[in-house]
Amino acid sequence: MTITNDLMTKEALVRIDGVHKYFGEHHVLRGIDMTVRQGEVSVLIGPSGSGKSTLLRCINMLETISAGRIHVREEMIGYRENRGRLHDLTIKEIAAQRREIGMVFQRFNLFPHRTALQNIIEAPTQVKRQSKVKARSRAMELLDRVGLGNHANHYPAQLSGGQQQRVAIARALAMEPELMLFDEPTSALDPELVGEVLNVMKDLAKSGMTMIVVTHEIGFAREVGDTLTFMDGGIVVESGKPRDVIANPQQARTQEFLSKVL
Amino acid sequence: MSSLAPTDTSDRRNIAAHRKPELIDAVPVRHPGRWAGAVLILLFAALLGQSLVTNTNFRWDIVGTYFMDVLVIQGIGWTLLLTVLSMAIAILLAILLAFMRQSDNPLFRGVSWTWVWFFRGTPVYTQLVFWGLISVLYPKIALGIPFGPELFSFSTQDVITAFMAAILGLGLNESAYLAEIFRAGLKSVDSGQMEAAEALGMRKSKIMWRIILPQAMRVIVPPTGNETIGMLKTTSLVLAVPFTLDLTFATNGIANRSYLPIPLLIVAALWYLVITSILMVGQYYVERHFGKGVDNIVPAPVKPTPAAAAAKAPKIKDELP
């Protein structure tokens, strides 16, 4: 694989080994191996139903895996190994693991009964037991960072899709995660609003955040991504440096897909 | 924002946009049927009004005499107390039952299901009679180790008074109905809310209490208001316990003594109407509270390009009421 040299030297933050996932009879992930290094922006593309969103959701236990292992910073996600057997983690332990992993959803999923600011301080005050004052000032910093400092007291219904998604990013960042998962963050947006969200993500990538991004934005993948992984039918078809994969795909299936989305 | 100042051409467009357009003044569609209907209804209302005044069997003088009678006012107090306390018990139990029903724990789900099955499946009248007779069934209630020593005990009659029996009977029965309303409310909240909160590392109980329930309340409040008003009138069944101080019993008592059932029924009905009206006002405010951020919000327009926003900004201000 051709990952940039400085990244090669970084340690792996996420290790996905032989992951399978069944929904009943339906085999949606068929042996995924993947490594995401500290500070890497890993972009997942593929047709719908290829399993890319499912893989993302497995990383923070929104879905449980059927086989394989997922480690985030050497810590196994969802299970504890004890005398050769895996034991389910308790809800409390899973919640603790999730705190290290931020997630941004396609449908934003902001809390509609809370203002932008209240959305952001919810988890820091309730989970991390930060003081309201501290959480609030941190939230304002984050809102400024995503360009919404003057929208703190707006309810989600008063914000455009792009603004809601930027608040959602700020909300995830407020927990100071070491990994950010983006599940098609711009797919539900009007075309005009896609750019503002991608810009925030770009800045975040520049600041050194480790990110796994499921997206259809090939331009973003090329510009910001360190690795591009093409998935189809629950397997990784091709993976490499975005420029290489996009300009010179090795697999016929990748070529076919890219010819349709480019 | 100076960089966003409109250029010359957009200035001209601004002027065009700000010129007041000629507003449409169309002739509305006529509705002769509505007028005919209104005349008919007014006619009936007049007839009814006339009979209310001229029919001496109503005995409005008696209605006036007893409307503020001490027994009646006390009856209202007891009726309100029964309504409020039994609804409070029912709501607390219903939240618990609805959470239990959604739990991963099969034990909780089973208990919740059985509770609803039992209390919804037997008539409230039967339950009230049963609570009234509880001291016959269990003269003494004791807590202890089965077949072992007793830790403490009390006489049932001292604790489960008629008032207590009435509240328990009404509250437990109502909790079963409310539990289903709360369950429907919880289910109405988008599953993305649970996922978003989980992804933030929040615990299940916190998520339910702080994220899901407040949103579910929008759906829960209207039928719960319905149930509260229903409860207000169901309290008249407490004579089954027997508890004999509520509004219906008080007015019935006066009616039986004075042989004037109709005016006292009117007294009771008027008071129930008054209380119901007050409850409806309360419901309005509760609904408004839980609709925060969702209902009655002016959605901010999706922000267009800066230039278009600059051009439209003064207009939007004009349009706001």
Coordinates of N, CA and C in Angstrom, one line a residue, chain A residues 95-178:
Chain A
A95 N -20.1 2.5 26.8 CA -20.3 3.9 26.8 C -18.9 4.6 26.9
A96 N -18.1 4.0 27.8 CA -16.7 4.6 28.0 C -15.9 4.6 26.7
Q97 N -16.0 3.5 26.0 CA -15.3 3.4 24.7 C -15.8 4.4 23.7
R98 N -17.1 4.5 23.7 CA -17.7 5.4 22.7 C -17.2 6.9 22.9
R99 N -16.9 7.2 24.2 CA -16.5 8.6 24.5 C -15.3 9.0 23.7
E100 N -14.5 8.0 23.3 CA -13.2 8.3 22.6 C -13.4 8.5 21.1
I101 N -14.6 8.1 20.7 CA -14.9 8.1 19.3 C -16.1 9.0 19.0
G102 N -15.9 10.0 18.2 CA -17.0 10.9 17.8 C -17.6 10.4 16.5
M103 N -18.9 10.7 16.4 CA -19.6 10.2 15.2 C -20.5 11.3 14.7
V104 N -20.5 11.4 13.4 CA -21.3 12.4 12.7 C -22.2 11.6 11.7
F105 N -23.5 11.9 11.8 CA -24.5 11.1 11.0 C -25.0 11.8 9.8
Q106 N -25.5 11.0 8.9 CA -26.0 11.5 7.6 C -27.2 12.5 7.9
R107 N -28.0 12.1 8.9 CA -29.2 12.9 9.2 C -29.0 13.8 10.4
F108 N -27.8 14.2 10.6 CA -27.4 15.1 11.7 C -27.7 14.6 13.1
N109 N -29.0 14.2 13.3 CA -29.4 13.7 14.6 C -29.1 14.7 15.8
L110 N -29.2 16.0 15.5 CA -29.2 16.9 16.6 C -30.4 16.7 17.5
F111 N -30.3 17.1 18.8 CA -31.4 17.0 19.7 C -32.3 18.2 19.4
P112 N -33.5 18.0 18.9 CA -34.3 19.1 18.4 C -34.9 20.0 19.5
H113 N -34.9 19.4 20.8 CA -35.4 20.2 21.9 C -34.4 21.0 22.6
R114 N -33.2 21.0 22.0 CA -32.1 21.7 22.6 C -31.5 22.7 21.6
T115 N -31.0 23.8 22.1 CA -30.4 24.8 21.2 C -29.0 24.2 20.7
A116 N -28.4 24.9 19.8 CA -27.1 24.5 19.3 C -26.1 24.3 20.5
L117 N -26.1 25.3 21.3 CA -25.1 25.3 22.5 C -25.5 24.2 23.4
Q118 N -26.8 24.0 23.7 CA -27.2 22.9 24.6 C -26.9 21.5 24.0
N119 N -27.0 21.4 22.7 CA -26.6 20.2 22.1 C -25.2 19.8 22.4
I120 N -24.3 20.9 22.3 CA -22.9 20.6 22.4 C -22.5 20.3 23.9
I121 N -23.1 21.0 24.8 CA -22.7 20.8 26.2 C -23.3 19.6 26.9
E122 N -24.3 19.0 26.2 CA -25.0 17.9 26.8 C -24.1 16.8 27.3
A123 N -23.3 16.3 26.4 CA -22.4 15.1 26.8 C -21.3 15.6 27.7
P124 N -20.6 16.7 27.5 CA -19.5 17.1 28.4 C -20.1 17.3 29.8
T125 N -21.3 17.9 30.0 CA -21.8 18.1 31.3 C -22.4 16.8 31.9
Q126 N -23.0 16.0 31.1 CA -23.7 14.9 31.7 C -22.8 13.7 31.8
V127 N -21.9 13.5 30.8 CA -21.1 12.3 30.8 C -19.7 12.6 31.5
K128 N -19.1 13.7 31.1 CA -17.8 14.0 31.7 C -17.9 14.8 32.9
R129 N -19.1 15.2 33.3 CA -19.3 16.0 34.5 C -18.5 17.3 34.5
Q130 N -18.3 17.9 33.3 CA -17.7 19.2 33.3 C -18.6 20.2 33.9
S131 N -18.1 21.3 34.4 CA -19.0 22.4 34.9 C -19.6 23.0 33.7
K132 N -20.8 23.6 33.9 CA -21.6 24.2 32.8 C -20.8 25.3 32.2
V133 N -20.1 26.1 33.1 CA -19.3 27.3 32.7 C -18.2 26.9 31.7
K134 N -17.5 25.8 32.1 CA -16.4 25.4 31.3 C -16.9 24.8 30.0
A135 N -17.9 24.0 30.1 CA -18.5 23.3 28.9 C -19.0 24.4 27.9
R136 N -19.6 25.4 28.5 CA -20.2 26.5 27.7 C -19.1 27.2 26.9
S137 N -18.0 27.6 27.6 CA -17.0 28.4 26.9 C -16.3 27.5 25.9
R138 N -16.1 26.2 26.2 CA -15.5 25.3 25.2 C -16.5 25.2 24.0
A139 N -17.8 25.1 24.3 CA -18.8 25.0 23.2 C -18.7 26.2 22.3
M140 N -18.6 27.4 22.9 CA -18.5 28.6 22.1 C -17.3 28.6 21.2
E141 N -16.2 28.1 21.7 CA -15.0 28.0 20.9 C -15.2 27.1 19.7
L142 N -15.9 25.9 20.0 CA -16.2 25.0 18.9 C -17.1 25.6 17.9
L143 N -18.1 26.3 18.4 CA -19.1 26.9 17.4 C -18.4 27.9 16.6
D144 N -17.5 28.7 17.2 CA -16.7 29.6 16.4 C -15.9 28.9 15.3
R145 N -15.3 27.8 15.8 CA -14.4 27.0 14.8 C -15.2 26.5 13.6
V146 N -16.5 26.1 13.8 CA -17.3 25.7 12.7 C -18.1 26.8 12.1
G147 N -17.7 28.1 12.5 CA -18.3 29.3 11.9 C -19.7 29.6 12.3
L148 N -20.1 29.1 13.5 CA -21.5 29.3 13.9 C -21.6 30.0 15.3
G149 N -20.6 30.8 15.6 CA -20.6 31.5 16.9 C -21.8 32.3 17.2
N150 N -22.5 32.9 16.2 CA -23.6 33.7 16.4 C -24.9 32.9 16.3
H151 N -24.8 31.6 16.3 CA -26.0 30.7 16.2 C -26.2 29.9 17.4
A152 N -25.5 30.2 18.5 CA -25.5 29.3 19.7 C -26.9 29.1 20.2
N153 N -27.8 30.1 20.2 CA -29.1 29.9 20.8 C -30.2 29.5 19.8
H154 N -29.8 29.1 18.6 CA -30.8 28.7 17.7 C -31.1 27.2 17.9
Y155 N -32.4 26.9 17.7 CA -32.8 25.5 17.8 C -32.4 24.8 16.4
P156 N -32.2 23.5 16.4 CA -31.9 22.9 15.1 C -32.8 23.2 14.0
A157 N -34.1 23.3 14.3 CA -35.1 23.6 13.3 C -34.9 25.0 12.7
Q158 N -34.2 25.8 13.3 CA -33.9 27.2 12.8 C -32.6 27.2 12.0
L159 N -32.0 26.1 11.9 CA -30.7 26.1 11.2 C -30.8 25.3 9.8
S160 N -30.0 25.7 8.9 CA -30.0 25.0 7.6 C -29.3 23.6 7.8
G161 N -29.5 22.8 6.9 CA -28.9 21.4 7.0 C -27.4 21.5 7.2
G162 N -26.7 22.4 6.4 CA -25.3 22.6 6.6 C -24.9 23.1 7.9
Q163 N -25.7 24.0 8.5 CA -25.4 24.5 9.8 C -25.6 23.4 10.8
Q164 N -26.7 22.7 10.7 CA -27.0 21.6 11.6 C -25.8 20.6 11.6
Q165 N -25.3 20.3 10.5 CA -24.3 19.3 10.4 C -23.0 19.8 11.1
R166 N -22.7 21.1 10.9 CA -21.6 21.7 11.5 C -21.7 21.7 13.1
V167 N -23.0 22.0 13.5 CA -23.2 21.9 15.0 C -22.9 20.4 15.4
A168 N -23.4 19.5 14.6 CA -23.2 18.1 15.0 C -21.7 17.7 15.1
I169 N -20.9 18.3 14.2 CA -19.5 18.0 14.3 C -18.9 18.6 15.6
A170 N -19.4 19.9 15.9 CA -18.9 20.5 17.1 C -19.3 19.7 18.3
R171 N -20.5 19.1 18.3 CA -21.0 18.3 19.4 C -20.1 17.1 19.6
A172 N -19.8 16.5 18.5 CA -18.9 15.3 18.6 C -17.5 15.7 19.1
L173 N -17.0 16.9 18.7 CA -15.7 17.3 19.1 C -15.6 17.7 20.6
A174 N -16.8 18.1 21.1 CA -16.8 18.6 22.5 C -16.4 17.5 23.5
M175 N -16.5 16.2 23.0 CA -16.1 15.1 23.9 C -14.6 14.8 23.7
E176 N -13.9 15.6 22.9 CA -12.5 15.5 22.7 C -12.1 14.0 22.3
P177 N -12.7 13.5 21.2 CA -12.4 12.2 20.8 C -11.1 12.1 20.1
E178 N -10.5 10.9 20.1 CA -9.3 10.8 19.3 C -9.5 10.2 17.9

